[in-house]
Amino acid sequence: MKFLFFILIVFGTFAVNAQVANVSGTVTNNVSKQAVVGAKIVLSPNHKAISDFDGNYFIPNVPFGEYTMVITMLSFDT
């Protein structure tokens, strides 16, 4: 019985961990097509990032679901 319970816990842990994804991309200026450095990317209060020197961002371990991504930067429209 204890072994069966242990097996259920182990497989349950894998199932929970498998329900996340990584979100990544590049922020570019719509007109000049140049990378936007320091843009703030927000999916939720716990999942956000800042674009690097090449405009790239990476948000790890995002639970599957529906999100509205908001990207903001001074002197640019949201």
mmCIF file of N, CA, C and O in Angstrom:
data_model
loop_
_atom_site.group_PDB
_atom_site.id
_atom_site.type_symbol
_atom_site.label_atom_id
_atom_site.label_comp_id
_atom_site.label_asym_id
_atom_site.label_seq_id
_atom_site.Cartn_x
_atom_site.Cartn_y
_atom_site.Cartn_z
ATOM 1 N N MET A 1 0.819 -1.192 0.000
ATOM 2 C CA MET A 1 0.000 0.000 0.000
ATOM 3 C C MET A 1 0.871 1.266 0.000
ATOM 4 O O MET A 1 0.581 2.213 -0.720
ATOM 5 N N LYS A 2 1.933 1.265 0.821
ATOM 6 C CA LYS A 2 2.819 2.417 0.869
ATOM 7 C C LYS A 2 3.524 2.616 -0.472
ATOM 8 O O LYS A 2 3.708 3.736 -0.924
ATOM 9 N N PHE A 3 3.912 1.506 -1.116
ATOM 10 C CA PHE A 3 4.575 1.591 -2.415
ATOM 11 C C PHE A 3 3.638 2.198 -3.451
ATOM 12 O O PHE A 3 4.043 3.051 -4.243
ATOM 13 N N LEU A 4 2.374 1.780 -3.456
ATOM 14 C CA LEU A 4 1.386 2.323 -4.398
ATOM 15 C C LEU A 4 1.210 3.825 -4.169
ATOM 16 O O LEU A 4 1.178 4.608 -5.120
ATOM 17 N N PHE A 5 1.133 4.234 -2.924
ATOM 18 C CA PHE A 5 1.000 5.652 -2.597
ATOM 19 C C PHE A 5 2.223 6.431 -3.088
ATOM 20 O O PHE A 5 2.099 7.508 -3.669
ATOM 21 N N PHE A 6 3.423 5.865 -2.892
ATOM 22 C CA PHE A 6 4.654 6.493 -3.344
ATOM 23 C C PHE A 6 4.648 6.671 -4.865
ATOM 24 O O PHE A 6 5.001 7.735 -5.379
ATOM 25 N N ILE A 7 4.236 5.646 -5.582
ATOM 26 C CA ILE A 7 4.176 5.705 -7.048
ATOM 27 C C ILE A 7 3.194 6.797 -7.487
ATOM 28 O O ILE A 7 3.475 7.568 -8.407
ATOM 29 N N LEU A 8 2.053 6.895 -6.863
ATOM 30 C CA LEU A 8 1.070 7.923 -7.203
ATOM 31 C C LEU A 8 1.629 9.323 -6.963
ATOM 32 O O LEU A 8 1.419 10.229 -7.767
ATOM 33 N N ILE A 9 2.341 9.516 -5.876
ATOM 34 C CA ILE A 9 2.938 10.819 -5.570
ATOM 35 C C ILE A 9 3.989 11.172 -6.613
ATOM 36 O O ILE A 9 4.036 12.296 -7.119
ATOM 37 N N VAL A 10 4.839 10.218 -6.986
ATOM 38 C CA VAL A 10 5.896 10.480 -7.961
ATOM 39 C C VAL A 10 5.290 10.864 -9.304
ATOM 40 O O VAL A 10 5.678 11.857 -9.920
ATOM 41 N N PHE A 11 4.318 10.099 -9.796
ATOM 42 C CA PHE A 11 3.712 10.410 -11.085
ATOM 43 C C PHE A 11 2.887 11.690 -11.021
ATOM 44 O O PHE A 11 2.823 12.445 -11.980
ATOM 45 N N GLY A 12 2.278 11.979 -9.895
ATOM 46 C CA GLY A 12 1.543 13.229 -9.724
ATOM 47 C C GLY A 12 2.462 14.429 -9.788
ATOM 48 O O GLY A 12 2.132 15.458 -10.364
ATOM 49 N N THR A 13 3.655 14.291 -9.235
ATOM 50 C CA THR A 13 4.635 15.370 -9.285
ATOM 51 C C THR A 13 5.073 15.636 -10.720
ATOM 52 O O THR A 13 5.186 16.775 -11.145
ATOM 53 N N PHE A 14 5.309 14.585 -11.504
ATOM 54 C CA PHE A 14 5.676 14.764 -12.905
ATOM 55 C C PHE A 14 4.556 15.427 -13.682
ATOM 56 O O PHE A 14 4.790 16.266 -14.534
ATOM 57 N N ALA A 15 3.317 15.081 -13.396
ATOM 58 C CA ALA A 15 2.182 15.664 -14.109
ATOM 59 C C ALA A 15 2.070 17.156 -13.816
ATOM 60 O O ALA A 15 1.802 17.952 -14.709
ATOM 61 N N VAL A 16 2.302 17.555 -12.578
ATOM 62 C CA VAL A 16 2.232 18.970 -12.220
ATOM 63 C C VAL A 16 3.364 19.739 -12.885
ATOM 64 O O VAL A 16 3.175 20.818 -13.424
ATOM 65 N N ASN A 17 4.564 19.188 -12.875
ATOM 66 C CA ASN A 17 5.704 19.870 -13.471
ATOM 67 C C ASN A 17 5.607 19.950 -14.980
ATOM 68 O O ASN A 17 6.214 20.809 -15.593
ATOM 69 N N ALA A 18 4.877 19.067 -15.604
ATOM 70 C CA ALA A 18 4.784 19.042 -17.056
ATOM 71 C C ALA A 18 3.805 20.077 -17.594
ATOM 72 O O ALA A 18 3.698 20.254 -18.792
ATOM 73 N N GLN A 19 3.115 20.784 -16.741
ATOM 74 C CA GLN A 19 2.092 21.719 -17.184
ATOM 75 C C GLN A 19 2.572 23.167 -17.160
ATOM 76 O O GLN A 19 1.809 24.072 -16.851
ATOM 77 N N VAL A 20 3.820 23.375 -17.489
ATOM 78 C CA VAL A 20 4.369 24.721 -17.597
ATOM 79 C C VAL A 20 5.127 24.834 -18.919
ATOM 80 O O VAL A 20 5.481 23.830 -19.530
ATOM 81 N N ALA A 21 5.363 26.056 -19.329
ATOM 82 C CA ALA A 21 6.101 26.298 -20.574
ATOM 83 C C ALA A 21 6.996 27.512 -20.378
ATOM 84 O O ALA A 21 6.838 28.282 -19.431
ATOM 85 N N ASN A 22 7.935 27.675 -21.285
ATOM 86 C CA ASN A 22 8.791 28.857 -21.315
ATOM 87 C C ASN A 22 8.303 29.768 -22.438
ATOM 88 O O ASN A 22 7.950 29.286 -23.513
ATOM 89 N N VAL A 23 8.280 31.054 -22.178
ATOM 90 C CA VAL A 23 7.858 32.034 -23.175
ATOM 91 C C VAL A 23 9.070 32.893 -23.505
ATOM 92 O O VAL A 23 9.730 33.418 -22.603
ATOM 93 N N SER A 24 9.365 33.036 -24.798
ATOM 94 C CA SER A 24 10.507 33.858 -25.200
ATOM 95 C C SER A 24 10.193 34.542 -26.520
ATOM 96 O O SER A 24 9.291 34.147 -27.246
ATOM 97 N N GLY A 25 10.960 35.571 -26.816
ATOM 98 C CA GLY A 25 10.763 36.287 -28.063
ATOM 99 C C GLY A 25 11.697 37.469 -28.164
ATOM 100 O O GLY A 25 12.626 37.618 -27.365
ATOM 101 N N THR A 26 11.447 38.302 -29.143
ATOM 102 C CA THR A 26 12.259 39.491 -29.375
ATOM 103 C C THR A 26 11.345 40.692 -29.551
ATOM 104 O O THR A 26 10.362 40.612 -30.285
ATOM 105 N N VAL A 27 11.669 41.788 -28.897
ATOM 106 C CA VAL A 27 10.910 43.033 -29.024
ATOM 107 C C VAL A 27 11.653 43.926 -30.010
ATOM 108 O O VAL A 27 12.845 44.211 -29.837
ATOM 109 N N THR A 28 10.957 44.341 -31.082
ATOM 110 C CA THR A 28 11.561 45.218 -32.090
ATOM 111 C C THR A 28 10.666 46.426 -32.334
ATOM 112 O O THR A 28 9.451 46.370 -32.133
ATOM 113 N N ASN A 29 11.290 47.496 -32.796
ATOM 114 C CA ASN A 29 10.578 48.707 -33.169
ATOM 115 C C ASN A 29 9.839 48.425 -34.473
ATOM 116 O O ASN A 29 10.418 47.911 -35.431
ATOM 117 N N ASN A 30 8.571 48.765 -34.527
ATOM 118 C CA ASN A 30 7.733 48.482 -35.686
ATOM 119 C C ASN A 30 8.197 49.239 -36.939
ATOM 120 O O ASN A 30 8.058 48.733 -38.044
ATOM 121 N N VAL A 31 8.757 50.412 -36.779
ATOM 122 C CA VAL A 31 9.158 51.235 -37.926
ATOM 123 C C VAL A 31 10.576 50.894 -38.381
ATOM 124 O O VAL A 31 10.809 50.563 -39.539
ATOM 125 N N SER A 32 11.538 50.951 -37.459
ATOM 126 C CA SER A 32 12.949 50.754 -37.834
ATOM 127 C C SER A 32 13.390 49.294 -37.795
ATOM 128 O O SER A 32 14.481 48.974 -38.250
ATOM 129 N N LYS A 33 12.585 48.426 -37.213
ATOM 130 C CA LYS A 33 12.894 46.995 -37.067
ATOM 131 C C LYS A 33 14.122 46.737 -36.187
ATOM 132 O O LYS A 33 14.698 45.664 -36.216
ATOM 133 N N GLN A 34 14.525 47.719 -35.382
ATOM 134 C CA GLN A 34 15.655 47.553 -34.474
ATOM 135 C C GLN A 34 15.173 46.998 -33.138
ATOM 136 O O GLN A 34 14.027 47.193 -32.746
ATOM 137 N N ALA A 35 16.076 46.325 -32.436
ATOM 138 C CA ALA A 35 15.759 45.757 -31.129
ATOM 139 C C ALA A 35 15.440 46.863 -30.127
ATOM 140 O O ALA A 35 16.052 47.927 -30.153
ATOM 141 N N VAL A 36 14.478 46.591 -29.253
ATOM 142 C CA VAL A 36 14.117 47.529 -28.190
ATOM 143 C C VAL A 36 14.750 47.014 -26.897
ATOM 144 O O VAL A 36 14.398 45.947 -26.394
ATOM 145 N N VAL A 37 15.690 47.766 -26.364
ATOM 146 C CA VAL A 37 16.419 47.387 -25.155
ATOM 147 C C VAL A 37 15.663 47.908 -23.937
ATOM 148 O O VAL A 37 15.272 49.072 -23.891
ATOM 149 N N GLY A 38 15.457 47.045 -22.937
ATOM 150 C CA GLY A 38 14.840 47.462 -21.684
ATOM 151 C C GLY A 38 13.329 47.529 -21.698
ATOM 152 O O GLY A 38 12.732 48.124 -20.801
ATOM 153 N N ALA A 39 12.677 46.897 -22.669
ATOM 154 C CA ALA A 39 11.209 46.851 -22.682
ATOM 155 C C ALA A 39 10.735 45.916 -21.573
ATOM 156 O O ALA A 39 11.360 44.896 -21.291
ATOM 157 N N LYS A 40 9.627 46.256 -20.940
ATOM 158 C CA LYS A 40 9.064 45.452 -19.855
ATOM 159 C C LYS A 40 7.961 44.571 -20.438
ATOM 160 O O LYS A 40 7.002 45.080 -21.027
ATOM 161 N N ILE A 41 8.088 43.254 -20.271
ATOM 162 C CA ILE A 41 7.120 42.288 -20.777
ATOM 163 C C ILE A 41 6.421 41.658 -19.576
ATOM 164 O O ILE A 41 7.087 41.095 -18.700
ATOM 165 N N VAL A 42 5.092 41.742 -19.524
ATOM 166 C CA VAL A 42 4.333 41.233 -18.379
ATOM 167 C C VAL A 42 3.229 40.298 -18.865
ATOM 168 O O VAL A 42 2.412 40.679 -19.709
ATOM 169 N N LEU A 43 3.217 39.069 -18.322
ATOM 170 C CA LEU A 43 2.113 38.129 -18.555
ATOM 171 C C LEU A 43 1.170 38.110 -17.369
ATOM 172 O O LEU A 43 -0.034 37.993 -17.514
ATOM 173 N N SER A 44 1.739 38.178 -16.165
ATOM 174 C CA SER A 44 0.981 38.210 -14.916
ATOM 175 C C SER A 44 1.906 38.831 -13.871
ATOM 176 O O SER A 44 3.102 39.015 -14.139
ATOM 177 N N PRO A 45 1.402 39.134 -12.688
ATOM 178 C CA PRO A 45 2.287 39.725 -11.668
ATOM 179 C C PRO A 45 3.501 38.855 -11.330
ATOM 180 O O PRO A 45 4.547 39.369 -10.945
ATOM 181 N N ASN A 46 3.389 37.548 -11.499
ATOM 182 C CA ASN A 46 4.494 36.645 -11.182
ATOM 183 C C ASN A 46 5.341 36.266 -12.386
ATOM 184 O O ASN A 46 6.350 35.584 -12.231
ATOM 185 N N HIS A 47 4.933 36.653 -13.584
ATOM 186 C CA HIS A 47 5.639 36.249 -14.800
ATOM 187 C C HIS A 47 5.912 37.477 -15.657
ATOM 188 O O HIS A 47 5.057 37.928 -16.418
ATOM 189 N N LYS A 48 7.135 37.997 -15.508
ATOM 190 C CA LYS A 48 7.516 39.191 -16.261
ATOM 191 C C LYS A 48 9.003 39.147 -16.566
ATOM 192 O O LYS A 48 9.747 38.379 -15.973
ATOM 193 N N ALA A 49 9.421 39.994 -17.520
ATOM 194 C CA ALA A 49 10.823 40.032 -17.935
ATOM 195 C C ALA A 49 11.144 41.404 -18.504
ATOM 196 O O ALA A 49 10.247 42.203 -18.790
ATOM 197 N N ILE A 50 12.420 41.648 -18.693
ATOM 198 C CA ILE A 50 12.930 42.861 -19.335
ATOM 199 C C ILE A 50 13.753 42.412 -20.543
ATOM 200 O O ILE A 50 14.560 41.481 -20.445
ATOM 201 N N SER A 51 13.561 43.079 -21.682
ATOM 202 C CA SER A 51 14.318 42.697 -22.879
ATOM 203 C C SER A 51 15.790 43.082 -22.719
ATOM 204 O O SER A 51 16.116 44.106 -22.124
ATOM 205 N N ASP A 52 16.662 42.245 -23.271
ATOM 206 C CA ASP A 52 18.105 42.472 -23.158
ATOM 207 C C ASP A 52 18.608 43.381 -24.285
ATOM 208 O O ASP A 52 17.823 43.990 -25.011
ATOM 209 N N PHE A 53 19.932 43.454 -24.439
ATOM 210 C CA PHE A 53 20.563 44.348 -25.413
ATOM 211 C C PHE A 53 20.129 44.048 -26.850
ATOM 212 O O PHE A 53 20.081 44.939 -27.693
ATOM 213 N N ASP A 54 19.782 42.792 -27.128
ATOM 214 C CA ASP A 54 19.336 42.399 -28.468
ATOM 215 C C ASP A 54 17.815 42.376 -28.592
ATOM 216 O O ASP A 54 17.278 41.914 -29.599
ATOM 217 N N GLY A 55 17.101 42.829 -27.555
ATOM 218 C CA GLY A 55 15.645 42.841 -27.568
ATOM 219 C C GLY A 55 15.012 41.525 -27.173
ATOM 220 O O GLY A 55 13.793 41.380 -27.188
ATOM 221 N N ASN A 56 15.825 40.541 -26.785
ATOM 222 C CA ASN A 56 15.318 39.213 -26.420
ATOM 223 C C ASN A 56 14.822 39.200 -24.983
ATOM 224 O O ASN A 56 15.358 39.874 -24.113
ATOM 225 N N TYR A 57 13.806 38.370 -24.737
ATOM 226 C CA TYR A 57 13.307 38.155 -23.376
ATOM 227 C C TYR A 57 13.007 36.679 -23.196
ATOM 228 O O TYR A 57 12.822 35.928 -24.149
ATOM 229 N N PHE A 58 12.958 36.236 -21.929
ATOM 230 C CA PHE A 58 12.694 34.847 -21.592
ATOM 231 C C PHE A 58 11.939 34.814 -20.273
ATOM 232 O O PHE A 58 12.385 35.408 -19.289
ATOM 233 N N ILE A 59 10.785 34.145 -20.246
ATOM 234 C CA ILE A 59 9.985 33.991 -19.034
ATOM 235 C C ILE A 59 9.831 32.485 -18.797
ATOM 236 O O ILE A 59 9.128 31.815 -19.538
ATOM 237 N N PRO A 60 10.494 31.937 -17.756
ATOM 238 C CA PRO A 60 10.438 30.492 -17.520
ATOM 239 C C PRO A 60 9.229 30.071 -16.687
ATOM 240 O O PRO A 60 8.636 30.882 -15.959
ATOM 241 N N ASN A 61 8.863 28.809 -16.800
ATOM 242 C CA ASN A 61 7.864 28.151 -15.949
ATOM 243 C C ASN A 61 6.519 28.864 -15.905
ATOM 244 O O ASN A 61 5.973 29.115 -14.839
ATOM 245 N N VAL A 62 5.975 29.181 -17.056
ATOM 246 C CA VAL A 62 4.664 29.820 -17.133
ATOM 247 C C VAL A 62 3.609 28.716 -17.202
ATOM 248 O O VAL A 62 3.638 27.894 -18.116
ATOM 249 N N PRO A 63 2.671 28.673 -16.244
ATOM 250 C CA PRO A 63 1.623 27.652 -16.296
ATOM 251 C C PRO A 63 0.763 27.831 -17.545
ATOM 252 O O PRO A 63 0.525 28.956 -17.984
ATOM 253 N N PHE A 64 0.319 26.702 -18.107
ATOM 254 C CA PHE A 64 -0.545 26.788 -19.273
ATOM 255 C C PHE A 64 -1.815 27.531 -18.922
ATOM 256 O O PHE A 64 -2.341 27.408 -17.820
ATOM 257 N N GLY A 65 -2.287 28.356 -19.838
ATOM 258 C CA GLY A 65 -3.486 29.152 -19.621
ATOM 259 C C GLY A 65 -3.562 30.236 -20.667
ATOM 260 O O GLY A 65 -2.768 30.293 -21.607
ATOM 261 N N GLU A 66 -4.503 31.110 -20.491
ATOM 262 C CA GLU A 66 -4.700 32.213 -21.428
ATOM 263 C C GLU A 66 -4.194 33.493 -20.768
ATOM 264 O O GLU A 66 -4.581 33.815 -19.643
ATOM 265 N N TYR A 67 -3.316 34.206 -21.463
ATOM 266 C CA TYR A 67 -2.709 35.420 -20.934
ATOM 267 C C TYR A 67 -2.834 36.547 -21.948
ATOM 268 O O TYR A 67 -2.929 36.306 -23.146
ATOM 269 N N THR A 68 -2.780 37.766 -21.453
ATOM 270 C CA THR A 68 -2.653 38.937 -22.301
ATOM 271 C C THR A 68 -1.286 39.535 -22.018
ATOM 272 O O THR A 68 -1.017 40.000 -20.914
ATOM 273 N N MET A 69 -0.419 39.482 -23.021
ATOM 274 C CA MET A 69 0.933 40.011 -22.850
ATOM 275 C C MET A 69 0.900 41.519 -23.034
ATOM 276 O O MET A 69 0.337 42.019 -23.999
ATOM 277 N N VAL A 70 1.509 42.239 -22.091
ATOM 278 C CA VAL A 70 1.606 43.691 -22.171
ATOM 279 C C VAL A 70 3.086 44.052 -22.217
ATOM 280 O O VAL A 70 3.861 43.654 -21.347
ATOM 281 N N ILE A 71 3.473 44.790 -23.258
ATOM 282 C CA ILE A 71 4.857 45.225 -23.416
ATOM 283 C C ILE A 71 4.882 46.744 -23.352
ATOM 284 O O ILE A 71 4.186 47.409 -24.118
ATOM 285 N N THR A 72 5.673 47.270 -22.425
ATOM 286 C CA THR A 72 5.747 48.721 -22.260
ATOM 287 C C THR A 72 7.209 49.178 -22.319
ATOM 288 O O THR A 72 8.115 48.442 -21.976
ATOM 289 N N MET A 73 7.364 50.421 -22.765
ATOM 290 C CA MET A 73 8.690 51.041 -22.855
ATOM 291 C C MET A 73 8.466 52.547 -22.911
ATOM 292 O O MET A 73 7.556 53.008 -23.590
ATOM 293 N N LEU A 74 9.306 53.291 -22.209
ATOM 294 C CA LEU A 74 9.209 54.735 -22.263
ATOM 295 C C LEU A 74 9.334 55.212 -23.694
ATOM 296 O O LEU A 74 10.146 54.680 -24.463
ATOM 297 N N SER A 75 8.544 56.181 -24.081
ATOM 298 C CA SER A 75 8.502 56.805 -25.401
ATOM 299 C C SER A 75 7.919 55.911 -26.498
ATOM 300 O O SER A 75 7.981 56.236 -27.668
ATOM 301 N N PHE A 76 7.334 54.762 -26.125
ATOM 302 C CA PHE A 76 6.638 53.895 -27.088
ATOM 303 C C PHE A 76 5.209 53.684 -26.620
ATOM 304 O O PHE A 76 4.916 53.752 -25.442
ATOM 305 N N ASP A 77 4.301 53.414 -27.568
ATOM 306 C CA ASP A 77 2.935 53.028 -27.206
ATOM 307 C C ASP A 77 2.959 51.631 -26.612
ATOM 308 O O ASP A 77 3.793 50.810 -26.973
ATOM 309 N N THR A 78 1.985 51.334 -25.718
ATOM 310 C CA THR A 78 1.874 49.987 -25.142
ATOM 311 C C THR A 78 1.456 49.012 -26.210
ATOM 312 O O THR A 78 0.625 49.284 -27.026
#
